[in-house]
mmCIF file of C-alpha atoms in Angstrom:
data_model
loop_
_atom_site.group_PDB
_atom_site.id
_atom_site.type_symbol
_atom_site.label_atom_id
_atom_site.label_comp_id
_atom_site.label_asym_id
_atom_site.label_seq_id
_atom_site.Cartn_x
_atom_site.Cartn_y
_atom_site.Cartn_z
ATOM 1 C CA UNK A 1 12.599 -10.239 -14.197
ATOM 2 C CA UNK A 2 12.869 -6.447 -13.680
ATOM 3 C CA UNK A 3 15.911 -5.283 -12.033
ATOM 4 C CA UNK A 4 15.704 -2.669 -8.916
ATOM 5 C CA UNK A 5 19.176 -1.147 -9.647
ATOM 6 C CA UNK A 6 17.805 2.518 -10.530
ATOM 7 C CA UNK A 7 15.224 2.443 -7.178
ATOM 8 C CA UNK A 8 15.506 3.926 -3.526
ATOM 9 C CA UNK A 9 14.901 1.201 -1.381
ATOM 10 C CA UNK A 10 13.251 2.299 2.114
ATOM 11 C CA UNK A 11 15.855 2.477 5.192
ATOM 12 C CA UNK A 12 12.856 3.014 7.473
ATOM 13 C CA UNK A 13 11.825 -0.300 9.485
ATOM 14 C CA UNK A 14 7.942 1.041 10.502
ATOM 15 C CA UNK A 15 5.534 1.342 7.579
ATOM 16 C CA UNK A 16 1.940 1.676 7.400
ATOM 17 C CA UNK A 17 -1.485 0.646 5.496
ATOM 18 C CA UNK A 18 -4.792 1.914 5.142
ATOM 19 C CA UNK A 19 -7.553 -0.109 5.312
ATOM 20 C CA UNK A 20 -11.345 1.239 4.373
ATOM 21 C CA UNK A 21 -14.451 0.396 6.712
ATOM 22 C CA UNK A 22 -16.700 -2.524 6.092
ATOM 23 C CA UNK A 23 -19.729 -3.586 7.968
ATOM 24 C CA UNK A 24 -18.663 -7.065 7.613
ATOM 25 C CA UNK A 25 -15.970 -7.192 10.677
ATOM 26 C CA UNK A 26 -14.317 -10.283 9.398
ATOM 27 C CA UNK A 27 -13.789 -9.322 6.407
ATOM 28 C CA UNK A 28 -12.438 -5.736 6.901
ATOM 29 C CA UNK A 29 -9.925 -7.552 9.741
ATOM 30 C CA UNK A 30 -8.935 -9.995 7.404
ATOM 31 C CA UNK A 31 -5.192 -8.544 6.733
ATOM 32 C CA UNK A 32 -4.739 -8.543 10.128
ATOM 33 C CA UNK A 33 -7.053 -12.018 10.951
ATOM 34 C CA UNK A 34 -5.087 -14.303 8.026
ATOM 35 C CA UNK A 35 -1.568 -12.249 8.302
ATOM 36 C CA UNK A 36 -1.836 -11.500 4.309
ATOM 37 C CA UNK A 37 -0.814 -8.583 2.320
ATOM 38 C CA UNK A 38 -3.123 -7.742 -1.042
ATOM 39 C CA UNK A 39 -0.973 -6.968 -3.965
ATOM 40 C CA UNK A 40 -3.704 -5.413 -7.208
ATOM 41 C CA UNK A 41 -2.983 -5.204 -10.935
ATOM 42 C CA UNK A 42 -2.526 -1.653 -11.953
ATOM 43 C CA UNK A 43 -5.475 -1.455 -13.772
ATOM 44 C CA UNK A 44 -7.189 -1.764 -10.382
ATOM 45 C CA UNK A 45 -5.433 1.065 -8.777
ATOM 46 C CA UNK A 46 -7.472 4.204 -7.826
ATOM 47 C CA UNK A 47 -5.253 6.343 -10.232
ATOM 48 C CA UNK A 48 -6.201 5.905 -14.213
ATOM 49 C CA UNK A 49 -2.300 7.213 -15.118
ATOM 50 C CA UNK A 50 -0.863 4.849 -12.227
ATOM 51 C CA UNK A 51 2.655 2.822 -14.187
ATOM 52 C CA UNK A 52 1.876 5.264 -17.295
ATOM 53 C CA UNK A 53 4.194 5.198 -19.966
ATOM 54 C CA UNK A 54 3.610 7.940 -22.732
ATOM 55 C CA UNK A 55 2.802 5.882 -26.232
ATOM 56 C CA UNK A 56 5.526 7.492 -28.441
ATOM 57 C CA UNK A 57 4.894 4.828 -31.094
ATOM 58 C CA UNK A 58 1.086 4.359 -31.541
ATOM 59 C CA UNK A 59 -0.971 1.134 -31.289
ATOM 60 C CA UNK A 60 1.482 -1.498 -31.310
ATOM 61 C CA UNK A 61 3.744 -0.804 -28.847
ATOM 62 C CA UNK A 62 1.057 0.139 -26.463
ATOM 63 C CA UNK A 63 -0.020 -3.514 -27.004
ATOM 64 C CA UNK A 64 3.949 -4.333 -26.102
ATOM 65 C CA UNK A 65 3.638 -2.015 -22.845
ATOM 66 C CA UNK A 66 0.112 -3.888 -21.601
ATOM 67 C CA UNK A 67 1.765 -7.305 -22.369
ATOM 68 C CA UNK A 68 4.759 -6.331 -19.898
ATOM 69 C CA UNK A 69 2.143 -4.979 -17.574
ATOM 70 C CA UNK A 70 -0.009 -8.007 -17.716
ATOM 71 C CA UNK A 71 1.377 -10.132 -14.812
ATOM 72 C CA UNK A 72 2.474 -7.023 -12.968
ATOM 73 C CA UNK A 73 0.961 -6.554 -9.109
ATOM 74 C CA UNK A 74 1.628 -3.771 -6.769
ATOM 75 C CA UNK A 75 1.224 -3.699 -2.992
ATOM 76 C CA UNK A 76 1.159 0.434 -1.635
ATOM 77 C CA UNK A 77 1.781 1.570 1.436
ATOM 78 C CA UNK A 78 3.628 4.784 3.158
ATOM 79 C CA UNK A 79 5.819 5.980 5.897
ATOM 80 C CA UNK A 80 3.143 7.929 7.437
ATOM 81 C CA UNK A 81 0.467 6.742 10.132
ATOM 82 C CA UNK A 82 -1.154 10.219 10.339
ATOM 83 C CA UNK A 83 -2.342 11.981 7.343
ATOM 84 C CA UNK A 84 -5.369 13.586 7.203
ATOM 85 C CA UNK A 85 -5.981 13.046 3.798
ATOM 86 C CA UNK A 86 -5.484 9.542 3.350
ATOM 87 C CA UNK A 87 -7.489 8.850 6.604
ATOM 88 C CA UNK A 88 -9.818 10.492 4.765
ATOM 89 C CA UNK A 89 -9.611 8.731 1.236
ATOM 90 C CA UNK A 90 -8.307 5.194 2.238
ATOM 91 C CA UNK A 91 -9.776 4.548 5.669
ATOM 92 C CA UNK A 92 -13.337 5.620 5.038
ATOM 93 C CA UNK A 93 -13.074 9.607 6.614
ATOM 94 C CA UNK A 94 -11.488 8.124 9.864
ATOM 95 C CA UNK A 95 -13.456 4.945 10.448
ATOM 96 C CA UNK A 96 -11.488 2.341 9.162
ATOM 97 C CA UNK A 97 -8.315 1.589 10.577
ATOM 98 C CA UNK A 98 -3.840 1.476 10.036
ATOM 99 C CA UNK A 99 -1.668 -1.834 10.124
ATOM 100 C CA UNK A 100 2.263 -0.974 11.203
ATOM 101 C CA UNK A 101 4.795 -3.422 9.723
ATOM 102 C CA UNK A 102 8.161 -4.230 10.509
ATOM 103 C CA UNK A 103 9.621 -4.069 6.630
ATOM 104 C CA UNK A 104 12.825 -6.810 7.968
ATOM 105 C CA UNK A 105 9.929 -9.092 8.558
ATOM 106 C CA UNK A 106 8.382 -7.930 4.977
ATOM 107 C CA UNK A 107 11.840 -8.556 3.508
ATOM 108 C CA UNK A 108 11.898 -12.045 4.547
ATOM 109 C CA UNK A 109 8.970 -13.221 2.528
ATOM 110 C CA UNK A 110 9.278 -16.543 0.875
ATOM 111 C CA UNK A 111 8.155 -15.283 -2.985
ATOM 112 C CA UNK A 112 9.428 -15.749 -5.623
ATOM 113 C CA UNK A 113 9.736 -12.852 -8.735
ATOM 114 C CA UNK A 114 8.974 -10.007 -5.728
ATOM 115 C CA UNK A 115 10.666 -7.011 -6.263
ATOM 116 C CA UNK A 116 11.917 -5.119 -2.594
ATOM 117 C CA UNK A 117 9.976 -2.165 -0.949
ATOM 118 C CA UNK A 118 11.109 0.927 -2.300
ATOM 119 C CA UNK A 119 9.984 4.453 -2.412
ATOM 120 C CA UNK A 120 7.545 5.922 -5.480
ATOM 121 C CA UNK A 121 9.375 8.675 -7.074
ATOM 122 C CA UNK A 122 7.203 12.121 -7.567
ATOM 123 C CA UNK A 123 7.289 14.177 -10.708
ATOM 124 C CA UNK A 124 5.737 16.258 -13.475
ATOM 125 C CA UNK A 125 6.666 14.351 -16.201
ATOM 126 C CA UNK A 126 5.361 10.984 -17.617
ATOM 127 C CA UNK A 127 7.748 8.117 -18.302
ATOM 128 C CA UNK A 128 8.593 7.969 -22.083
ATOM 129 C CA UNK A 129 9.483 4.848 -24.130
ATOM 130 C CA UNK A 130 11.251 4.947 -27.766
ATOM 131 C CA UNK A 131 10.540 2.186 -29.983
ATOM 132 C CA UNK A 132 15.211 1.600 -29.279
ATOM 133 C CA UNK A 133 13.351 1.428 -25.756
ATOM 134 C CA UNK A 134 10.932 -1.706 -27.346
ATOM 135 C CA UNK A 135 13.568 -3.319 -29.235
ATOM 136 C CA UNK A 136 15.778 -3.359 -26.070
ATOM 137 C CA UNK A 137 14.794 -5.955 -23.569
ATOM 138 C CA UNK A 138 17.167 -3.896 -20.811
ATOM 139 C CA UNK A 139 15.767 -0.432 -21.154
ATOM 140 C CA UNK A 140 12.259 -1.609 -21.829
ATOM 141 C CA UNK A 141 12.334 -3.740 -18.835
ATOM 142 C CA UNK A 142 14.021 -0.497 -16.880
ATOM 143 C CA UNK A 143 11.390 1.746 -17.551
ATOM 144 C CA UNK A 144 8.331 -0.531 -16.848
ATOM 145 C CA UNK A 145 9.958 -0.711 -13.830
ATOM 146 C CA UNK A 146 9.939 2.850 -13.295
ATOM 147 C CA UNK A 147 6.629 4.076 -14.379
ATOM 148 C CA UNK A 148 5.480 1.304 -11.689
ATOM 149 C CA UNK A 149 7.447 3.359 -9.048
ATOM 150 C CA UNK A 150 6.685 6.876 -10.657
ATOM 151 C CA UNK A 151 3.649 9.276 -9.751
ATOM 152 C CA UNK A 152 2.335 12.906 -10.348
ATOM 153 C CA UNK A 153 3.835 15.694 -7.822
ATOM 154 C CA UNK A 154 0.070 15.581 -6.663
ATOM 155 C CA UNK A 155 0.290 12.146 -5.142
ATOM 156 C CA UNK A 156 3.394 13.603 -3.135
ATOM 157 C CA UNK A 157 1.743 14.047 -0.010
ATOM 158 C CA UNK A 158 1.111 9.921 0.198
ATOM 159 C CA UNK A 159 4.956 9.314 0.700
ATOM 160 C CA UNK A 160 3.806 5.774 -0.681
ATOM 161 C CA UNK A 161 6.211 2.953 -0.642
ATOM 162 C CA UNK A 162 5.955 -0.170 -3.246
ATOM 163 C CA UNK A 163 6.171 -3.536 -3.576
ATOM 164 C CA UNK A 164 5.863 -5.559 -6.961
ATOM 165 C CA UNK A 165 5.123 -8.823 -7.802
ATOM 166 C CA UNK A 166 5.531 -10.787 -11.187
ATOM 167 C CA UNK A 167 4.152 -13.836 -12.783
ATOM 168 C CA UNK A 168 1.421 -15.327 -14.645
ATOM 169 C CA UNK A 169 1.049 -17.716 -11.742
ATOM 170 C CA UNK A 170 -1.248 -14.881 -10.500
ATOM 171 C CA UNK A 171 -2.785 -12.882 -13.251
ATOM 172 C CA UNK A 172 -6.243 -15.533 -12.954
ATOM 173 C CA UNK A 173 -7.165 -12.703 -10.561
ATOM 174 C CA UNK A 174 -6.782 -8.734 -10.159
ATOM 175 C CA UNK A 175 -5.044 -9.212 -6.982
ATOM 176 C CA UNK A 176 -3.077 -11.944 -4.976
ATOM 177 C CA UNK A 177 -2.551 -11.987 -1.302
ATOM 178 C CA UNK A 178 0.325 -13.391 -0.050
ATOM 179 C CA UNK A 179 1.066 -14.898 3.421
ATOM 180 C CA UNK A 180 3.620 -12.782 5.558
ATOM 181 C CA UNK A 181 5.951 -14.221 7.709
ATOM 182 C CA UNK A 182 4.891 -14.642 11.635
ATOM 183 C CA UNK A 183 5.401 -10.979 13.461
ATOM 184 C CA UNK A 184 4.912 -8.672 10.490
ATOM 185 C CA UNK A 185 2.230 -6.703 11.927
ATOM 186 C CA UNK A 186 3.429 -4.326 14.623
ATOM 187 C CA UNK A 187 0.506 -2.588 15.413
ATOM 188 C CA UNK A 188 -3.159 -1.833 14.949
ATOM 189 C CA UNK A 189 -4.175 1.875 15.177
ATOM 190 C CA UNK A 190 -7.800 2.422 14.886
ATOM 191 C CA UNK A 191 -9.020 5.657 12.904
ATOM 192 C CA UNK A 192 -10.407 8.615 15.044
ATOM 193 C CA UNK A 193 -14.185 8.029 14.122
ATOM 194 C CA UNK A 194 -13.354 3.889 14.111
ATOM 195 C CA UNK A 195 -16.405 3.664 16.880
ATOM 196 C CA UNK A 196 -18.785 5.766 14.741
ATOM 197 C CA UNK A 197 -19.871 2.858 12.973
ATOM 198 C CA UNK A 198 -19.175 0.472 15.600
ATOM 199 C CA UNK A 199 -21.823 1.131 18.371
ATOM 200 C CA UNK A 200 -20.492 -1.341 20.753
ATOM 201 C CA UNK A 201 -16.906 -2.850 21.137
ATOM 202 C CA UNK A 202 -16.035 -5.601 17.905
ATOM 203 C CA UNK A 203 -15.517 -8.824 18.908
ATOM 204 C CA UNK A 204 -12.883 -9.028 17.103
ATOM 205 C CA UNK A 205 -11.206 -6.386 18.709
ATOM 206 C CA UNK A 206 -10.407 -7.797 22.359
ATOM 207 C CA UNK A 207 -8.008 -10.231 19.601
ATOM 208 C CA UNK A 208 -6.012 -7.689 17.894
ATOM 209 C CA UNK A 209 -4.082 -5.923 21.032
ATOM 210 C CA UNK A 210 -0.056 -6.720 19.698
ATOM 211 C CA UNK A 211 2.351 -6.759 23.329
ATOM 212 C CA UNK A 212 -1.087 -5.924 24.856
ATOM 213 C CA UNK A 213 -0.728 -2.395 23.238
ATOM 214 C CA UNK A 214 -3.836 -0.949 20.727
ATOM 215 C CA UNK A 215 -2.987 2.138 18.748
ATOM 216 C CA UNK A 216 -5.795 5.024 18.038
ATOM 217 C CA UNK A 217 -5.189 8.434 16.292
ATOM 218 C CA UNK A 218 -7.099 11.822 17.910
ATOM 219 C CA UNK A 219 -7.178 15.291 16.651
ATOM 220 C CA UNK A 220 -4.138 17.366 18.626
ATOM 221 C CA UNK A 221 -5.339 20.085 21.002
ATOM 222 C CA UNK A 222 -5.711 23.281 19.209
ATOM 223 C CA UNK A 223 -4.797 21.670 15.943
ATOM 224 C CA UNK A 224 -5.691 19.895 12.751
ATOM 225 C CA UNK A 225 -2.708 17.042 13.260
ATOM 226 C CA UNK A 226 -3.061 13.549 14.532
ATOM 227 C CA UNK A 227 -1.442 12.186 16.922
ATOM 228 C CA UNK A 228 -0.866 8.215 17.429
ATOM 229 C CA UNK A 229 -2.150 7.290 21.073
ATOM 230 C CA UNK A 230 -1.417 3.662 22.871
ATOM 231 C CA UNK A 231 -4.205 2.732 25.841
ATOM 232 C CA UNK A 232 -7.247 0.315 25.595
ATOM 233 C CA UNK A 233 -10.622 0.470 24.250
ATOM 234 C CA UNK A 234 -12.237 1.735 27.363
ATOM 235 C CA UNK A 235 -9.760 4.343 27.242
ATOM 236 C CA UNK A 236 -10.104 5.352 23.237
ATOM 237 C CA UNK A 237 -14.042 5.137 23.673
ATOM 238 C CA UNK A 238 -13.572 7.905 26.679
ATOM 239 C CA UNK A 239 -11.393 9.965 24.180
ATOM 240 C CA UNK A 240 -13.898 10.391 21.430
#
């Protein structure tokens, strides 16, 4: 197993999830509906270079690198509920929605071979491996770890926190969900243009308030920011 000795683990207790639109309300509520968490192979991940190592040694030890890779899954999320862009990229521009988590609830999932949350590091330059690096079980295993927690400076903005999980228990599929424990989700904030595609109230919805609170972002006077607001659905229909 990979060892999470050279990672910053996240001292925050609030993180967040983005979750795209779908005109099939069950399924786009499912997170929140079965209490599950989607972890995707890499090759799956929106970003081509996403866990790249740079292939020092040609063909053969790339094939080493995808073997290590094979039964590798990643769960993203990100200390911030109110970015413009990824409402934008990840919530279908505004009308999909955020899940809040309390990470000591995360941390207390029953799983085995799952490596802690910890934060992505940013940074210019690509991970490199040495064929001393192939040979050695250690520093191969330490740097597979860290291209899976290393990005471009461009994905900075994100402030993405990850999870792994290993195991060829799950590699039949390009994800695995897993179960969280009771009380991980915190809240549900609905996007700003959430209602656009939802002409009348969900169904669904009147079951998702958490300590009878429901979250929805709006544009701050004068500004380009969002800002979180608590109320009901009456009340975020009058605010759009």
């Amino acid at each position: 197993m990979f060892r999470s000795n050279d990672l910053k683990q996240v001292s925050t207790n609030k993180i967040y999830k983005y979750y795209s639109y779908d005109c099939d309300e069950e399924k786009m509520f499912a997170p929140f509906l079965k209490n599950t968490l989607r972890y995707r192979h890499p090759s799956s991940l929106n970003d081509p270079y996403d866990c790249y190592i740079c292939k020092k040694n040609g063909g053969f030890y790339e094939s080493i690198r995808k073997i290590e890779m094979r039964n590798v899954f990643v769960c993203s999320l990100t200390t911030s509920c109110d970015d413009i862009l990824m409402w934008s990229h990840y919530a279908t521009n505004h009308q999909g929605f955020v899940l809040e988590y309390d990470l000591e609830k995360l941390r207390t999932i029953n799983e085995c071979q799952l490596e802690d949350f910890s934060y992505v590091e940013y940074s210019d330059d690509v991970i490199e491996k040495t064929t001393r690096d192939f040979l050695s079980d250690t520093s191969s295993e330490r740097k597979s770890l860290k291209a899976i927690f290393h990005k471009s400076k461009c994905w900075e903005y994100e402030k993405e926190i990850r999870s792994v999980l290993y195991g060829s228990l799950y590699s039949k599929n390009d994800y695995h969900d897993i179960t969280l424990p009771d009380n991980s989700i915190s809240a549900v904030i609905l996007g700003s243009h959430f209602i656009s595609k939802h002409k009348s109230i969900p169904k669904l919805l009147q079951n998702m308030y958490i300590n009878n609170q429901l979250f929805y972002m709006q544009l701050q006077a004068g500004s380009y920011r969002l800002q979180k607001e608590c109320g009901s659905l009456e009340e975020y229909f009058d605010s759009i």
